[in-house]
Amino acid sequence: AIDPQFHENRDQVDEHEGHSVWGPVDEPEELGIHGTHVAVDFDICLADGACVEDCPVDVFEWIDTPGHPESEEKADPANEVQCIDCMLCVDVCPVDAIDVDAG
Ligand code: SF4
Ligand code: F3S
Ligand code: ZN
């Protein structure tokens, strides 16, 4: 499961489409965590898609991650600023790849 303390335990190493990327990153096998308020551990995500389908405000967008051992697509929290903290994505992800900091 994603580490809910990732912002303390990891370093912000990059930005992607306006959100942070938390390392370590070693492409293409190791991709880190994308997002801060809505955080997706790309190294755990196996492209189930429930989060993409169920988010009521379309926070997630698919991105291609060729060569990653778990899956070659990831749910990117591209619109994390629109999150309404419903926690649905956290509940439906089968591998607990998502952390939402509802404060
Ligand atoms: Fe979407 Fe709700 Fe998840 Fe926020 S908590 S990203 S609104 S499903
Ligand atoms: Fe990935 Fe979990 Fe969504 S596996 S696509 S973060 S439901
Ligand atoms: Zn991203």
GROMACS .gro file of C-alpha atoms and ligand atoms in nm:
model
  119
    1ALA     CA    1   0.000   0.000   0.000
    2ILE     CA    2   0.102   0.361  -0.051
    3ASP     CA    3   0.288   0.512   0.246
    4PRO     CA    4   0.055   0.779   0.391
    5GLN     CA    5   0.363   0.955   0.532
    6PHE     CA    6   0.525   0.979   0.188
    7HIS     CA    7   0.571   1.356   0.211
    8GLU     CA    8   0.798   1.303   0.510
    9ASN     CA    9   0.964   0.982   0.393
   10ARG     CA   10   1.031   1.076   0.030
   11ASP     CA   11   1.180   1.370  -0.159
   12GLN     CA   12   1.002   1.575  -0.421
   13VAL     CA   13   1.216   1.502  -0.726
   14ASP     CA   14   1.016   1.635  -1.019
   15GLU     CA   15   0.694   1.793  -1.144
   16HIS     CA   16   0.449   1.646  -1.392
   17GLU     CA   17   0.158   1.840  -1.545
   18GLY     CA   18   0.155   2.078  -1.249
   19HIS     CA   19   0.175   1.822  -0.968
   20SER     CA   20   0.467   1.689  -0.768
   21VAL     CA   21   0.654   1.363  -0.821
   22TRP     CA   22   0.799   1.199  -0.509
   23GLY     CA   23   1.100   0.974  -0.561
   24PRO     CA   24   1.287   0.760  -0.595
   25VAL     CA   25   1.238   0.754  -0.971
   26ASP     CA   26   1.438   0.533  -1.207
   27GLU     CA   27   1.246   0.510  -1.534
   28PRO     CA   28   1.096   0.299  -1.666
   29GLU     CA   29   1.091   0.049  -1.379
   30GLU     CA   30   1.053   0.288  -1.084
   31LEU     CA   31   0.815   0.583  -1.115
   32GLY     CA   32   0.751   0.709  -0.762
   33ILE     CA   33   0.434   0.880  -0.635
   34HIS     CA   34   0.244   1.138  -0.844
   35GLY     CA   35   0.042   1.409  -0.670
   36THR     CA   36   0.025   1.547  -0.318
   37HIS     CA   37  -0.337   1.601  -0.214
   38VAL     CA   38  -0.438   1.305  -0.431
   39ALA     CA   39  -0.132   1.082  -0.441
   40VAL     CA   40  -0.098   0.770  -0.658
   41ASP     CA   41   0.192   0.532  -0.604
   42PHE     CA   42   0.274   0.445  -0.965
   43ASP     CA   43   0.489   0.153  -0.851
   44ILE     CA   44   0.181  -0.008  -0.692
   45CYS     CA   45  -0.090   0.092  -0.945
   46LEU     CA   46  -0.173  -0.198  -1.178
   47ALA     CA   47  -0.418  -0.004  -1.396
   48ASP     CA   48  -0.736  -0.145  -1.243
   49GLY     CA   49  -0.922   0.170  -1.351
   50ALA     CA   50  -1.182   0.187  -1.074
   51CYS     CA   51  -1.054   0.525  -0.960
   52VAL     CA   52  -1.075   0.667  -1.312
   53GLU     CA   53  -1.430   0.540  -1.356
   54ASP     CA   54  -1.564   0.631  -1.014
   55CYS     CA   55  -1.416   0.974  -0.934
   56PRO     CA   56  -1.715   1.213  -0.950
   57VAL     CA   57  -1.501   1.509  -1.060
   58ASP     CA   58  -1.261   1.335  -1.303
   59VAL     CA   59  -0.939   1.390  -1.112
   60PHE     CA   60  -0.760   1.104  -1.291
   61GLU     CA   61  -0.627   1.076  -1.644
   62TRP     CA   62  -0.459   0.771  -1.795
   63ILE     CA   63  -0.095   0.805  -1.888
   64ASP     CA   64   0.124   0.551  -2.066
   65THR     CA   65   0.415   0.404  -1.872
   66PRO     CA   66   0.577   0.156  -2.110
   67GLY     CA   67   0.821  -0.081  -1.946
   68HIS     CA   68   0.683  -0.059  -1.592
   69PRO     CA   69   0.663  -0.405  -1.434
   70GLU     CA   70   0.315  -0.362  -1.277
   71SER     CA   71   0.130  -0.202  -1.569
   72GLU     CA   72   0.193   0.007  -1.877
   73GLU     CA   73  -0.074   0.264  -1.788
   74LYS     CA   74  -0.121   0.461  -1.467
   75ALA     CA   75  -0.400   0.674  -1.322
   76ASP     CA   76  -0.241   1.017  -1.302
   77PRO     CA   77  -0.401   1.265  -1.055
   78ALA     CA   78  -0.391   1.534  -1.322
   79ASN     CA   79  -0.673   1.740  -1.171
   80GLU     CA   80  -0.601   1.688  -0.802
   81VAL     CA   81  -0.704   2.047  -0.723
   82GLN     CA   82  -1.064   1.954  -0.812
   83CYS     CA   83  -1.081   1.674  -0.551
   84ILE     CA   84  -1.382   1.697  -0.317
   85ASP     CA   85  -1.243   1.447  -0.063
   86CYS     CA   86  -1.517   1.188  -0.117
   87MET     CA   87  -1.258   0.910  -0.061
   88LEU     CA   88  -1.420   0.685  -0.321
   89CYS     CA   89  -1.094   0.627  -0.509
   90VAL     CA   90  -0.918   0.524  -0.188
   91ASP     CA   91  -1.196   0.274  -0.117
   92VAL     CA   92  -1.215   0.119  -0.464
   93CYS     CA   93  -0.847   0.076  -0.551
   94PRO     CA   94  -0.779  -0.299  -0.509
   95VAL     CA   95  -0.410  -0.247  -0.426
   96ASP     CA   96  -0.434   0.065  -0.205
   97ALA     CA   97  -0.223   0.272  -0.441
   98ILE     CA   98  -0.402   0.602  -0.358
   99ASP     CA   99  -0.377   0.835  -0.059
  100VAL     CA  100  -0.607   1.137  -0.027
  101ASP     CA  101  -0.510   1.386   0.240
  102ALA     CA  102  -0.854   1.501   0.351
  103GLY     CA  103  -0.692   1.681   0.646
  104SF4    FE1  104  -1.199   1.186  -0.686
  104SF4    FE2  105  -1.314   1.151  -0.447
  104SF4    FE3  106  -1.074   1.045  -0.500
  104SF4    FE4  107  -1.097   1.307  -0.469
  104SF4     S1  108  -1.134   1.152  -0.310
  104SF4     S2  109  -0.983   1.203  -0.628
  104SF4     S3  110  -1.299   1.345  -0.557
  104SF4     S4  111  -1.268   0.990  -0.600
  105F3S    FE1  112  -0.440   0.216  -1.034
  105F3S    FE2  113  -0.582   0.161  -0.821
  105F3S    FE3  114  -0.669   0.338  -0.994
  105F3S     S1  115  -0.471   0.015  -0.944
  105F3S     S2  116  -0.587   0.269  -1.189
  105F3S     S3  117  -0.484   0.355  -0.870
  105F3S     S4  118  -0.794   0.190  -0.888
  106ZN      ZN  119   0.164   1.279  -1.295
   0.00000   0.00000   0.00000
